[in-house]
Short mmCIF file of C-alpha atoms in Angstrom, two decimals:
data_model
loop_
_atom_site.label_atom_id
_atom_site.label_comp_id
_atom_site.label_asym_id
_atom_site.label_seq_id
_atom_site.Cartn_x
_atom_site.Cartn_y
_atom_site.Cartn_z
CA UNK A 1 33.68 16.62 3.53
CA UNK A 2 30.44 18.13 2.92
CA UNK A 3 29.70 15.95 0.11
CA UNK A 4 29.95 12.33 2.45
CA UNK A 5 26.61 13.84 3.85
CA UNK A 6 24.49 13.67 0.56
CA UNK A 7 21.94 10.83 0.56
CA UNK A 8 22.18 9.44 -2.76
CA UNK A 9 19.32 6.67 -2.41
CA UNK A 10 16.12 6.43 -0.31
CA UNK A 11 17.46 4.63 3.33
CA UNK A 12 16.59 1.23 4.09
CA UNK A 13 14.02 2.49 6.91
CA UNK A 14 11.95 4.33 4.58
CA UNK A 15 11.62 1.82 2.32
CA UNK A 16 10.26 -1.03 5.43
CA UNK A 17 7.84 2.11 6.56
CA UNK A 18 6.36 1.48 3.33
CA UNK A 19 5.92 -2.05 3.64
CA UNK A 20 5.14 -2.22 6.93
CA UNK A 21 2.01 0.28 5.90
CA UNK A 22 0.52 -1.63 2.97
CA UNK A 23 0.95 -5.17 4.40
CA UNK A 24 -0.30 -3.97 7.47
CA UNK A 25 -3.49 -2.25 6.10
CA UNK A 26 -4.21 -3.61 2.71
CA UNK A 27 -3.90 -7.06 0.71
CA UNK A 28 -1.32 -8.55 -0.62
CA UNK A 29 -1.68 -7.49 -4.09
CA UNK A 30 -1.40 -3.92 -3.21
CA UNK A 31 1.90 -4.93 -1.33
CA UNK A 32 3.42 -6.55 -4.29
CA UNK A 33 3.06 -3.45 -6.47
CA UNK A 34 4.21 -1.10 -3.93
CA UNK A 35 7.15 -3.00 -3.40
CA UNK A 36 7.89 -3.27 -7.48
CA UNK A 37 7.63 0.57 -6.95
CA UNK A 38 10.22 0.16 -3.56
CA UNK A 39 13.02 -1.24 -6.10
CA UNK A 40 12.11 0.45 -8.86
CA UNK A 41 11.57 4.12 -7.89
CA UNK A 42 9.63 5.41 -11.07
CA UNK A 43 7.77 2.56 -13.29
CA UNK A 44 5.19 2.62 -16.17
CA UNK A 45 2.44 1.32 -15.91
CA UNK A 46 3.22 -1.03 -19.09
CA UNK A 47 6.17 -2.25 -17.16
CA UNK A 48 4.00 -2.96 -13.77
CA UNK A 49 1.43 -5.21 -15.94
CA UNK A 50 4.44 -6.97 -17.24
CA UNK A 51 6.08 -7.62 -14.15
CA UNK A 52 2.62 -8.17 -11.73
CA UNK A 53 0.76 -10.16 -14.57
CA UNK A 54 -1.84 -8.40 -13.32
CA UNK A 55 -5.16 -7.44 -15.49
CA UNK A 56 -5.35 -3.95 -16.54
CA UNK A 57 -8.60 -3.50 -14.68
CA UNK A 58 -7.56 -5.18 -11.22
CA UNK A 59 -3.77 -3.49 -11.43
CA UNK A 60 -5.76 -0.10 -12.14
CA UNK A 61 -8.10 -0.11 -9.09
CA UNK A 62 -5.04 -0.99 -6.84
CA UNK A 63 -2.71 1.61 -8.29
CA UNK A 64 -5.88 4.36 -7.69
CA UNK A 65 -6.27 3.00 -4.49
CA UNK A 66 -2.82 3.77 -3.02
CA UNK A 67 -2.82 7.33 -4.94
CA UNK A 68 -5.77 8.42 -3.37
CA UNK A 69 -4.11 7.20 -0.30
CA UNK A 70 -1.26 9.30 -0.82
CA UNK A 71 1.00 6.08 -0.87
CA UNK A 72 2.02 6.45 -4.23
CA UNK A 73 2.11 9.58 -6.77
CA UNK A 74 1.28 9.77 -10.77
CA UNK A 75 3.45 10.99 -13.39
CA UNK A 76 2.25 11.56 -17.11
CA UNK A 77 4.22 11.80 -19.69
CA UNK A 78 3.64 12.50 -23.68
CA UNK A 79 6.71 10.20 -25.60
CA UNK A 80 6.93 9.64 -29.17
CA UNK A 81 6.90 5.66 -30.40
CA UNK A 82 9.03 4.22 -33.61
CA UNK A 83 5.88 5.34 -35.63
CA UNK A 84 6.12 8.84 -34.74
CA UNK A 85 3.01 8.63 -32.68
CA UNK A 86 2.83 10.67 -29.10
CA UNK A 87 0.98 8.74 -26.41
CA UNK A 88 0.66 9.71 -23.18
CA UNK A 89 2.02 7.30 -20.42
CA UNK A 90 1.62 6.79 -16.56
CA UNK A 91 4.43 6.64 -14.65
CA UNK A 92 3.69 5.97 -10.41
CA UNK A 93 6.41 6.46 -7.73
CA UNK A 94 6.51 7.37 -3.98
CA UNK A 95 7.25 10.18 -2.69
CA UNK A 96 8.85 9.52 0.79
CA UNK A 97 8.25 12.55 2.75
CA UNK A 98 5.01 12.70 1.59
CA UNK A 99 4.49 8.58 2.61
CA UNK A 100 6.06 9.62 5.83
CA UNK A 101 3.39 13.03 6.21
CA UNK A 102 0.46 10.27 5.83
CA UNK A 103 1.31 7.34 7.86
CA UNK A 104 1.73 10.10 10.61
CA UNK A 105 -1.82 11.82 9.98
CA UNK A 106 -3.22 7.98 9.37
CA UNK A 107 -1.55 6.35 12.87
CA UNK A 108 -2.84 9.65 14.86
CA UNK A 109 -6.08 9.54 13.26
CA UNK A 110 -6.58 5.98 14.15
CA UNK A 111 -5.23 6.54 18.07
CA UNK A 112 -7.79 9.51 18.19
CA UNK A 113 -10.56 7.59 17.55
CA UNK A 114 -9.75 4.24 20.14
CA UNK A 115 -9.30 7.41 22.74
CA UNK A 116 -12.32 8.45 22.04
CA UNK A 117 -14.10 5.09 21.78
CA UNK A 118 -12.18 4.25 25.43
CA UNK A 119 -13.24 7.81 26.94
CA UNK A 120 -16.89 6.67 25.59
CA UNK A 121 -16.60 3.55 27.15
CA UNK A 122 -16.46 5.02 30.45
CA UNK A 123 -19.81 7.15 30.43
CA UNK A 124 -22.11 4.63 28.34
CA UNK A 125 -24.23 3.04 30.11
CA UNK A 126 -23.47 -0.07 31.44
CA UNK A 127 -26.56 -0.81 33.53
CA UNK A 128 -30.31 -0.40 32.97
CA UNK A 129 -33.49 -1.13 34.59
CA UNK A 130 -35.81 -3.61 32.85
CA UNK A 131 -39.05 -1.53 34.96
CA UNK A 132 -38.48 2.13 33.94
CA UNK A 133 -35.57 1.51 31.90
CA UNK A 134 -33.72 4.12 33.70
CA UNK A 135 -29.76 3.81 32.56
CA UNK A 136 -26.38 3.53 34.86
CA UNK A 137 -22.83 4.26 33.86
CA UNK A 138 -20.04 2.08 35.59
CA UNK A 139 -19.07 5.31 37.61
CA UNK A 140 -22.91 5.40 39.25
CA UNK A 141 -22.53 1.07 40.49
CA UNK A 142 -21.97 2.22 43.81
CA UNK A 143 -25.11 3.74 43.82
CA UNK A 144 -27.05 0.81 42.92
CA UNK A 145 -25.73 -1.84 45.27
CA UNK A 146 -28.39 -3.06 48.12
CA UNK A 147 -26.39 -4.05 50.91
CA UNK A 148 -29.30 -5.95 52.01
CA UNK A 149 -30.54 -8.13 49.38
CA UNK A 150 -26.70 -7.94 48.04
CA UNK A 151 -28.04 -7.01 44.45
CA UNK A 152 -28.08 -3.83 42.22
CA UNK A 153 -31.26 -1.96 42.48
CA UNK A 154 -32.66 0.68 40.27
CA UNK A 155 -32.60 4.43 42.45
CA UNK A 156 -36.03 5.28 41.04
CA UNK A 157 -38.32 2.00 41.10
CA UNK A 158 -36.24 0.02 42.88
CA UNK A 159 -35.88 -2.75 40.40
CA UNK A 160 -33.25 -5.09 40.17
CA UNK A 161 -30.78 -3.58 37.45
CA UNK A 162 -29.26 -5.35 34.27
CA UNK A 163 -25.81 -5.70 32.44
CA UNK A 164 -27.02 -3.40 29.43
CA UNK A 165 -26.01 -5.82 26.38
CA UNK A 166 -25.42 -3.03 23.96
CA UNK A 167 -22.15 -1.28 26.15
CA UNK A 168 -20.59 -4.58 26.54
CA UNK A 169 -18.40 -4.82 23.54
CA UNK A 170 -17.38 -1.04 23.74
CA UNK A 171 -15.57 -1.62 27.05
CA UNK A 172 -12.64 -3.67 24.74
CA UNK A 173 -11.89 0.16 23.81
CA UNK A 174 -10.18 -0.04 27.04
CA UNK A 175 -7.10 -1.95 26.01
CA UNK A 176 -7.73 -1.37 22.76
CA UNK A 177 -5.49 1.50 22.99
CA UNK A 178 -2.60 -0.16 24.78
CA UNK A 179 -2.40 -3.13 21.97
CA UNK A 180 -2.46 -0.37 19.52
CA UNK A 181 0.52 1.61 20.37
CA UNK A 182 2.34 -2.05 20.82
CA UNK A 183 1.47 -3.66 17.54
CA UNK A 184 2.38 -0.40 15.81
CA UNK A 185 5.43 0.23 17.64
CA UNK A 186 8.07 -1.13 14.88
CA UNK A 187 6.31 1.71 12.86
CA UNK A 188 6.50 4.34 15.29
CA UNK A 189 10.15 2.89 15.71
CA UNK A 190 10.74 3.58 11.61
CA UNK A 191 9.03 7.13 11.72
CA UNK A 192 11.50 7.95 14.84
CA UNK A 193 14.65 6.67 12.93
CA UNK A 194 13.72 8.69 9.70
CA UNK A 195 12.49 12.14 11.67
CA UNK A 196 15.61 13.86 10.81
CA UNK A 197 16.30 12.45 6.91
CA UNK A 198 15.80 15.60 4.22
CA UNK A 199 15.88 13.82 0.28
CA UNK A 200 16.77 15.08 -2.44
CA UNK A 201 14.47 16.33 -4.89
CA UNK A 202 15.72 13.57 -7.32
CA UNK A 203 14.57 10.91 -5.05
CA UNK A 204 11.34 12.33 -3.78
CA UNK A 205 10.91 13.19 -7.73
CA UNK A 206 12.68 10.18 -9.61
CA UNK A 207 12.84 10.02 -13.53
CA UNK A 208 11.68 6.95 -15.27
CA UNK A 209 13.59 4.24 -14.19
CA UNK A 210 14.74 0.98 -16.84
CA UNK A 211 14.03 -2.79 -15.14
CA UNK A 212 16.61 -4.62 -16.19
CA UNK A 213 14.32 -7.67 -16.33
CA UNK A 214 12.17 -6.39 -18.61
CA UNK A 215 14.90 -4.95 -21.02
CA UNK A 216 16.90 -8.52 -20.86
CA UNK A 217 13.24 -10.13 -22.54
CA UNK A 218 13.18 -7.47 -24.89
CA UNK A 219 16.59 -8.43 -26.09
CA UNK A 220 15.85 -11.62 -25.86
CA UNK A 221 13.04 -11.50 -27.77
CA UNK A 222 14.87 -9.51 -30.96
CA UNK A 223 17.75 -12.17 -30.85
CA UNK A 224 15.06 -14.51 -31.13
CA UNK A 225 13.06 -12.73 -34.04
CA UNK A 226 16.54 -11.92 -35.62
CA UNK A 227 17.44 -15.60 -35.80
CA UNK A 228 14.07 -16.78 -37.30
CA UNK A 229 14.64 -13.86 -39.69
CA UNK A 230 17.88 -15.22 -40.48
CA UNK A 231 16.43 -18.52 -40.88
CA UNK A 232 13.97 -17.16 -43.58
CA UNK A 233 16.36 -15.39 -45.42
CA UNK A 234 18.55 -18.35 -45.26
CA UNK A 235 15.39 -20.47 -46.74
CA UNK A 236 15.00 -18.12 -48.84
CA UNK A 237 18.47 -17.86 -50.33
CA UNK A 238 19.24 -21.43 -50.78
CA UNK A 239 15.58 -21.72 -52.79
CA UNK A 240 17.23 -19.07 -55.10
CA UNK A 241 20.62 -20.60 -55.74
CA UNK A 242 18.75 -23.72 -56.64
CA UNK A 243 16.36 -22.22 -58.55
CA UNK A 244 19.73 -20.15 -60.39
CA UNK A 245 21.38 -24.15 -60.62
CA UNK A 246 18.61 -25.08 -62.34
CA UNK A 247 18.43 -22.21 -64.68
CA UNK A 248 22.31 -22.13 -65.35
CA UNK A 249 21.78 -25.90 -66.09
CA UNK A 250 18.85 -26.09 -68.48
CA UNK A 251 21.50 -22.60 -70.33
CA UNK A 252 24.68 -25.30 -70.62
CA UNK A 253 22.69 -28.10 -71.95
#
């Protein structure tokens, strides 16, 4: 019974958190290499130039990127070729409950600072007298209004008070918040729906894993070799028996 609770792959929710994250915050190159990793838990880097057609250079700086993001992780490991050479290899992979660790920190990082910029919003000033250049926040308006002349009108020189251009665009930090929390919702939805899932160390740390695709080439490719090595040989052979023909002929006569 115990055993129908084991999670034997990463859940379906997991894997759109880390979507959602890199096509939300970073360019679409970044997302198609994160999701080759999404399928494919634990790739070489070999493998992701093969698949991405990517440079070296360009696949490099997106792949460093995301690690020092915490998105993704680096494995290296030391494996011995036909030749008896060891080379080191890099192998990248997420690791989900650390993914899930950093979108948190990231998303609270990023509310903390609109709060901020909104509890800012509401002590900058907002006016400002073009005489002394005395300042007003919007709490202080009430201060300023001449019930007489029906204008605003600076407490100290009694001036005629100005919008201060520079506050202007931090008032958006007002409902800057509330579009926040509902364009990020379907993430905060995801982090809800995964709160309680505990992986296994085999899927938070997955082995190398073999793509199909590019194995199928590599097959492909020695059947193809293989049949123009056949061909050769074949050449080769009937070049021989004529040249043994001729030789048995030129004997007889």
């Amino acid at each position: 019974m115990g055993d129908q609770n084991i999670i034997t792959e990463v859940p379906a929710a997991l894997k759109r958190l880390a979507k959602y994250m890199v096509r939300g915050f970073y360019g679409v190159e970044y997302s198609l290499a994160l999701d080759v990793l999404i399928r494919y838990p634990c790739v070489k880097e070999d493998a992701l130039l093969q698949l991405l057609k990517y440079e070296r250079k360009q696949l490099r700086t997106i792949l460093n990127t995301l690690k020092a993001d915490k998105f993704i992780k680096l494995r290296m490991r030391v494996e011995t070729g036909p030749n008896g050479k060891s080379t080191r290899h890099n192998y990248y992979y997420i690791n989900y409950k650390v993914l899930v660790d950093v979108v948190r920190y990231k998303l609270d990082h990023i509310r903390r600072k609109i709060e901020a910029d909104e509890r800012d919003s509401t002590t900058r000033s907002s006016f400002k007298c073009p005489s002394c250049f005395n300042t007003y926040t919007d709490l202080e308006v009430n201060q300023l209004f001449d019930t007489f002349t029906e204008t605003f009108r600076c407490t100290f020189c009694n001036a005629e008070v100005e919008e201060d251009g520079s506050a202007l665009p931090k008032r958006d930090a007002r409902t800057l918040l509330a579009k926040f929390n509902e364009q990020i919702e379907p993430i905060y939805a995801l982090l809800r729906e995964t709160e309680d899932v505990v992986l296994p160390y085999d899927l938070l740390e997955p082995p190398p894993t073999e793509i199909p695709e590019l194995s199928e080439r590599y097959r492909e490719f020695n059947t193809v070799n293989k049949k123009k090595t056949c061909g050769i040989l074949s050449s080769t052979a009937q070049i021989n028996l004529k040249a043994n023909s001729l030789a048995w002929f030129s004997i007889s006569i």
